Coordinates of C-alpha atoms in Angstrom, one line a residue:
Chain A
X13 CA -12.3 11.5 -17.5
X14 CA -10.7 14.1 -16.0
X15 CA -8.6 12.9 -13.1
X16 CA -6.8 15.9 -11.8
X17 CA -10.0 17.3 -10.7
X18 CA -9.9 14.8 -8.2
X19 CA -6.6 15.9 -7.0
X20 CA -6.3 18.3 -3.6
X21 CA -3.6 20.8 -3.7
X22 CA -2.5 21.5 -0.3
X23 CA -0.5 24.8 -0.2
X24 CA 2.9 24.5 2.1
X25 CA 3.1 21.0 2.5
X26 CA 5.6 19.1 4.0
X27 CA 7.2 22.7 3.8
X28 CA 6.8 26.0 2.9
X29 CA 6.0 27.0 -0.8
X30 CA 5.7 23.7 -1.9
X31 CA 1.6 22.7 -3.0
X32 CA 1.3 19.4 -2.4
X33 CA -0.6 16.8 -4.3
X34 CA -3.4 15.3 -2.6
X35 CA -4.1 12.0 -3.8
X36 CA -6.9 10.8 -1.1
X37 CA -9.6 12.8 -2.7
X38 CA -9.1 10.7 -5.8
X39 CA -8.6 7.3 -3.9
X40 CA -12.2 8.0 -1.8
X41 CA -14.3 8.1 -5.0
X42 CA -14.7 4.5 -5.8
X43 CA -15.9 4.8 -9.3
X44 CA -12.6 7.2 -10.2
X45 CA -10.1 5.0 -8.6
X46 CA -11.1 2.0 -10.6
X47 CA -11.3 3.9 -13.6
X48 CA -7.4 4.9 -13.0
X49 CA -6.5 1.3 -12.3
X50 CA -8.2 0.4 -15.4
X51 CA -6.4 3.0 -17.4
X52 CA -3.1 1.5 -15.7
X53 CA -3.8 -1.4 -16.3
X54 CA -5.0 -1.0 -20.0
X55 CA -1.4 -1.3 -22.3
X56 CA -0.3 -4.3 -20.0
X57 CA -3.5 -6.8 -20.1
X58 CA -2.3 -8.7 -23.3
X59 CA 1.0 -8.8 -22.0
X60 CA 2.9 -11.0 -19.3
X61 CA 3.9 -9.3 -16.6
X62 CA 5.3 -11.4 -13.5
X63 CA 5.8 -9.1 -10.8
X64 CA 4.4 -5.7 -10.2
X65 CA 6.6 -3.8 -7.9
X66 CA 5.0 -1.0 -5.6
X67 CA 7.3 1.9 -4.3
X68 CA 6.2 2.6 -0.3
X69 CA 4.4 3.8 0.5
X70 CA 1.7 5.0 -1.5
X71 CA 2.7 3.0 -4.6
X72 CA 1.6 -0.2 -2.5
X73 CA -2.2 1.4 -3.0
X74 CA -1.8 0.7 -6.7
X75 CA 0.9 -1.7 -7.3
X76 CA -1.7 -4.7 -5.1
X77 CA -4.6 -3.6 -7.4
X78 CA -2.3 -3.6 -10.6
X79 CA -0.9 -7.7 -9.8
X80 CA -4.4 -8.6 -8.7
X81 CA -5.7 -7.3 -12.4
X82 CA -2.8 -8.6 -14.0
X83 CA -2.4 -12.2 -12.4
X84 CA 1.3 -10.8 -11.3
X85 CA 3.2 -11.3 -8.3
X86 CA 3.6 -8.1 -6.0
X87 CA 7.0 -6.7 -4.8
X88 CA 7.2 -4.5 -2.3
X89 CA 10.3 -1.9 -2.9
X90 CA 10.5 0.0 0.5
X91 CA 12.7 2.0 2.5
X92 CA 15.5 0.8 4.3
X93 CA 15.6 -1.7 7.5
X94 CA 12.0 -2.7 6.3
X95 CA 12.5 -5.7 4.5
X96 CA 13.5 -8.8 6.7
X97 CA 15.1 -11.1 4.4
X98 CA 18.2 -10.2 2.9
X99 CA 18.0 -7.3 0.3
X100 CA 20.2 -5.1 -2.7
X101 CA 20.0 -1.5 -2.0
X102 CA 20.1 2.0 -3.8
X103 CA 20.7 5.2 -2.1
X104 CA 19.3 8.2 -4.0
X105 CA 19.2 12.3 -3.5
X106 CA 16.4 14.1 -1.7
X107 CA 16.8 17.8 -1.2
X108 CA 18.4 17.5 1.4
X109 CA 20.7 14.8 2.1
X110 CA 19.8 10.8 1.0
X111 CA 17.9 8.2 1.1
X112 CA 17.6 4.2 0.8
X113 CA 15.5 2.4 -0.7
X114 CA 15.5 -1.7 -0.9
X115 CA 13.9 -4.9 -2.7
X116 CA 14.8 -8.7 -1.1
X117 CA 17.2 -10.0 -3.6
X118 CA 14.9 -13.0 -4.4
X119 CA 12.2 -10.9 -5.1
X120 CA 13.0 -10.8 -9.0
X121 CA 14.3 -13.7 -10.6
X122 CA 16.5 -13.0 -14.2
X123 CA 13.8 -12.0 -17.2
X124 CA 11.0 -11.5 -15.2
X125 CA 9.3 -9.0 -16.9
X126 CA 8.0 -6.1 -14.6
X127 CA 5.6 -3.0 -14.1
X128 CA 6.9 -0.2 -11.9
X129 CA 4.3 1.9 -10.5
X130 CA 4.4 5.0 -8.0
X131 CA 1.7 7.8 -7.4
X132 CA 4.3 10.1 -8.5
X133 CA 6.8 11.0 -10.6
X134 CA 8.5 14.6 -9.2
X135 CA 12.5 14.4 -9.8
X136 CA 13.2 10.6 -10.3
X137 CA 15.4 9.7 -7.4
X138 CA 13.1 7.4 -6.5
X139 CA 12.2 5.9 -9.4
X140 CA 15.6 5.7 -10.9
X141 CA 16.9 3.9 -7.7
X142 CA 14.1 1.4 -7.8
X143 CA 15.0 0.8 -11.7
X144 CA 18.7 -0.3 -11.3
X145 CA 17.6 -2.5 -8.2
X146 CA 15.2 -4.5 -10.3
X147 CA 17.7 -3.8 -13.5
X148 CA 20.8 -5.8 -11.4
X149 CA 18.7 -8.6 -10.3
X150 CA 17.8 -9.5 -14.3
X151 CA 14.7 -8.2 -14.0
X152 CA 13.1 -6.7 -17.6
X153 CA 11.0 -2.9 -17.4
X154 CA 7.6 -3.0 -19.4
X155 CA 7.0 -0.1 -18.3
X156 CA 6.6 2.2 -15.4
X157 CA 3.0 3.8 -15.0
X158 CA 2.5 7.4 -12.4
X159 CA -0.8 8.8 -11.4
X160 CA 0.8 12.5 -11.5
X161 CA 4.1 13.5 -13.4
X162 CA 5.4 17.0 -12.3
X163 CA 6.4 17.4 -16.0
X164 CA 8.6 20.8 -14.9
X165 CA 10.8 18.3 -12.7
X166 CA 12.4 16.7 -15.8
X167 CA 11.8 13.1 -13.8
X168 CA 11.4 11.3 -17.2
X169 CA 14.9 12.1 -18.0
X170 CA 16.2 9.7 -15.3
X171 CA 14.2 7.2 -16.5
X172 CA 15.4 7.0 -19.9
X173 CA 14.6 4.7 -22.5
X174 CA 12.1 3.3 -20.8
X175 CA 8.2 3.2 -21.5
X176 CA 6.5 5.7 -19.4
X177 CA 3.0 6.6 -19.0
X178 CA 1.4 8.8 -16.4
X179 CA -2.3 9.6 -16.0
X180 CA -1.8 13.2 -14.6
X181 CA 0.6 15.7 -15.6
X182 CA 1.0 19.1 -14.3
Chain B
X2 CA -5.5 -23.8 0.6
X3 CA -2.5 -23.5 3.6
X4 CA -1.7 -19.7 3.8
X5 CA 0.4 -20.3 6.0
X6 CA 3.2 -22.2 3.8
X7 CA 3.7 -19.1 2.3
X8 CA 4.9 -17.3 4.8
X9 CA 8.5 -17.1 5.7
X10 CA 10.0 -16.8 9.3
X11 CA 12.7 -14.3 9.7
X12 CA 14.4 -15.0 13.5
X13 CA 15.2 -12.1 15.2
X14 CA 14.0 -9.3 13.3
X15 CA 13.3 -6.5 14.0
X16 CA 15.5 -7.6 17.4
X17 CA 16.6 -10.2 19.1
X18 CA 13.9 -13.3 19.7
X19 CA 11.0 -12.4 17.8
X20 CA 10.4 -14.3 14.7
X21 CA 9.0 -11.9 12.4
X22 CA 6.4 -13.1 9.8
X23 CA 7.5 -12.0 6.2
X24 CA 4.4 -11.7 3.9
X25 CA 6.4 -11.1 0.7
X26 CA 7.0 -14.7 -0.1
X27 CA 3.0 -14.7 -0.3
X28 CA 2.3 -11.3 -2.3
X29 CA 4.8 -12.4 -4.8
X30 CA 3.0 -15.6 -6.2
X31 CA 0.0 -14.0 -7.8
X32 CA -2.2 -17.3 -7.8
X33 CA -1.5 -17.4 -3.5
X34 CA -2.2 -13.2 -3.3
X35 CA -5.7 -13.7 -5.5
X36 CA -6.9 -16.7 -3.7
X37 CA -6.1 -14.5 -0.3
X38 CA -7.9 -10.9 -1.7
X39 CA -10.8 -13.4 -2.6
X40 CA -11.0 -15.0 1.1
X41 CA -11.1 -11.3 2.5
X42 CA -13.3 -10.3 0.3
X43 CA -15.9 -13.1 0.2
X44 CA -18.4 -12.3 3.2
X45 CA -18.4 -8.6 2.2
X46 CA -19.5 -9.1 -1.9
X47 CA -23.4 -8.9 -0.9
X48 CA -23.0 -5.9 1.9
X49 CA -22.5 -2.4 0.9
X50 CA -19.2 -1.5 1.6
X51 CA -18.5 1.8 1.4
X52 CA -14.8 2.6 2.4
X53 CA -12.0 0.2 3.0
X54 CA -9.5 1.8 5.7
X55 CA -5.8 0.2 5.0
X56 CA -3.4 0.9 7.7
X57 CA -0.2 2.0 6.8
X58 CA 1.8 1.0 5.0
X59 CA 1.0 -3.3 4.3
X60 CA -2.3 -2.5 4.7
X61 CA -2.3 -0.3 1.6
X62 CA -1.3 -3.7 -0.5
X63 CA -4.6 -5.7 0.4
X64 CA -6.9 -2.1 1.3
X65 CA -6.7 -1.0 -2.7
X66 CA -7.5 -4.4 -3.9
X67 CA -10.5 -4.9 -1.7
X68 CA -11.6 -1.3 -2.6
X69 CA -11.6 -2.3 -6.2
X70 CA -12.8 -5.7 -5.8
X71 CA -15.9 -4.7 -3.5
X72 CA -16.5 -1.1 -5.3
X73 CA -15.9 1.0 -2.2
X74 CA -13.5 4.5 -2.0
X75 CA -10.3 3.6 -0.3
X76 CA -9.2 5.7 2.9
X77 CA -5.4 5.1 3.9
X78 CA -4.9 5.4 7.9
X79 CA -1.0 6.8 8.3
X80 CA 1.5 7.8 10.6
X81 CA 1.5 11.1 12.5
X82 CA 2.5 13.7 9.7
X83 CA 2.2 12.0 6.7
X84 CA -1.9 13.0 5.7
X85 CA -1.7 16.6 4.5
X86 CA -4.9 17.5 5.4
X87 CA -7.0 17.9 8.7
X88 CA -6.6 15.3 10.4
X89 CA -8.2 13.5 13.9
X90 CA -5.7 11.1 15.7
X91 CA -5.2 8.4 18.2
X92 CA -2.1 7.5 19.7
X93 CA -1.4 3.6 20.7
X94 CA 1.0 2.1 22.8
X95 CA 4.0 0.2 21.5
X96 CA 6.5 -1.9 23.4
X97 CA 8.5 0.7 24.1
X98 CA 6.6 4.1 23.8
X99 CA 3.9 5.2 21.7
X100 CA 3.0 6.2 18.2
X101 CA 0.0 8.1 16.6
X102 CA -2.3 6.9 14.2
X103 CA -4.4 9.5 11.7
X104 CA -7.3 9.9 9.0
X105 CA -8.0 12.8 7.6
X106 CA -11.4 14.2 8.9
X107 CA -13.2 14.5 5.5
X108 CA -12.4 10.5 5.1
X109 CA -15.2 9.3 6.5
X110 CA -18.6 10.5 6.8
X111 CA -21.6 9.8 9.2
X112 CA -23.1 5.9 8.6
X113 CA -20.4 4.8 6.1
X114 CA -20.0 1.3 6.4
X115 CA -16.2 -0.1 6.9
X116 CA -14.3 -2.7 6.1
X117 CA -10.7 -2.4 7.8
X118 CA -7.9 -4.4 6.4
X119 CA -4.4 -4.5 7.5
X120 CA -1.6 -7.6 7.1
X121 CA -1.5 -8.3 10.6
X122 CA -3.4 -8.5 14.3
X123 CA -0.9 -8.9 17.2
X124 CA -1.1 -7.2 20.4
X125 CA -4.0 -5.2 18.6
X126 CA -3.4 -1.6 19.7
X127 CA -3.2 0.0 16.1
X128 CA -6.2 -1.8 15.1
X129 CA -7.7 -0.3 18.0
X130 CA -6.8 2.9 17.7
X131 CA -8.1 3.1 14.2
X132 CA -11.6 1.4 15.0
X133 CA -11.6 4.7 17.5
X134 CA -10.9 7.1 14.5
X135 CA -13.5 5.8 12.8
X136 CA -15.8 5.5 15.5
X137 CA -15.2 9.5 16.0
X138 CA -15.8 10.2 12.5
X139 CA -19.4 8.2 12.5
X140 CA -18.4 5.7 10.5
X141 CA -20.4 1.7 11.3
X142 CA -17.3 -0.7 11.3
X143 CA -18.7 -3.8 9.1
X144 CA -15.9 -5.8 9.8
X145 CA -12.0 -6.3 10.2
X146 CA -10.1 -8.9 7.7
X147 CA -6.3 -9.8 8.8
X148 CA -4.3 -11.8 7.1
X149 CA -2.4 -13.3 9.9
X150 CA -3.1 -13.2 13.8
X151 CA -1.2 -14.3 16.3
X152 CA -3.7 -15.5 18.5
X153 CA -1.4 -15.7 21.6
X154 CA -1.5 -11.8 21.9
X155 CA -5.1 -11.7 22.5
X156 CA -5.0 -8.7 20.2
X157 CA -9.0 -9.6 19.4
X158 CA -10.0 -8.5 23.0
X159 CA -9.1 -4.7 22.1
X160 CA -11.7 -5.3 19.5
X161 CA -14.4 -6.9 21.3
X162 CA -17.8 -6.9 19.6
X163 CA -16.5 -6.7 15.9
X164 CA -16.7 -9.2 13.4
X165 CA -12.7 -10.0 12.9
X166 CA -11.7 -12.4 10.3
X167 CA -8.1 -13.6 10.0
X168 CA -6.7 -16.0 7.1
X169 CA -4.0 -17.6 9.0
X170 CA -3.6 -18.3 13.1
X171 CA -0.3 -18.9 15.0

């Protein structure tokens, strides 16, 4: 199937000369969507995974879906001041200036073996952040699944080493 | 099963004497998160669902799994800005202030059944102000699954004459 067709571009969005990806054309189509998940899901069914963790906010969408098919635990990462218990915390680069993101630190226990999952992979910050946050509470990647990769971004590269999969590339 | 032993009281948060209700001790044991996705989903299995509205951004967690779970599109309701597209919106009061609600116009058309999901029903007014969305966009609201309420806010009045279903009641 082919799952970019389902994708909206949306010229100038948030700013000027960037075309942004529109994901909520693909999450409307019920029969789509649950093909994706299923293709997410498909390397990780005849593994254990304990936890599932879901970057905010968008990554919640398919990280819940993802634990529910895989009998995993969800984890929330999100951005800072969300979280109410006590947390560990990454800052990482946007364009302009930084940002936070967080996990509770007994969210992961040591060896728990986790899937990462985002709607997108552009430069990494994101990702990368969430990585050593799950890295410094013992946790172990299986991989890290993305609906869309912007493959001229170079994301991957922050991410290295680890098994990446995304459905979408551009 | 008691929901409710899952969830963990953080005093004072966001301020000073509330006792927020932290849902991640729940999403993180996968056997707890399935049983509650099941509960929510139970009553709609034989109706013909076709979009579950999630309302940003804890909403997202148990809208995509319900979408998948009862076969319907999923349609995420965000905060002012963040839906690229055309957009109708409602704005809500807050304790102090108020804040806007969106969904993007194309999201929902006339005589789509709903089901409306989000974590939590308190004094109400976001739940509210999406049932109005909605309601502009033609969409037939079959019914509204919380995971908690706190019944002492009388959040349900602002939803009188829907069929409102909460897991767990403080």
């Amino acid at each position: 199937m082919e799952f970019e067709k389902y994708i909206r571009d949306i010229p100038d969005f948030p700013e000027k000369g960037i075309v942004f990806k529109d994901i909520t054309t693909l999450l409307i189509n019920s029969e789509v969507f649950s093909k994706v998940i299923d293709k997410m899901a498909e390397s990780y069914k005849k593994k254990k995974i304990d936890k599932v963790v879901g970057i905010e906010s968008r990554g919640f969408i398919f990280g819940g879906m993802l634990s529910y098919i895989l009998g995993a635990g969800f984890v929330p990462a999100r951005k800072a001041g969300k979280l109410p218990h006590k947390t560990i915390r990454e800052s990482y680069s946007l364009e302009y200036g930084e940002s936070i993101i967080e996990l509770h630190e007994d969210s992961i226990k040591k060896g728990d073996k986790i899937l990462l999952v985002d709607d997108l992979l552009a430069t990494g910050g994101t990702a990368e952040a969430v990585v050593k946050l799950i890295t410094r509470l013992g946790g172990e990647i299986s991989g890290i699944e993305f609906l869309i990769e912007l493959d001229f971004l170079n994301g991957r590269e922050k991410l290295d080493g680890k098994k990446i999969h995304s459905l979408i590339h551009y």
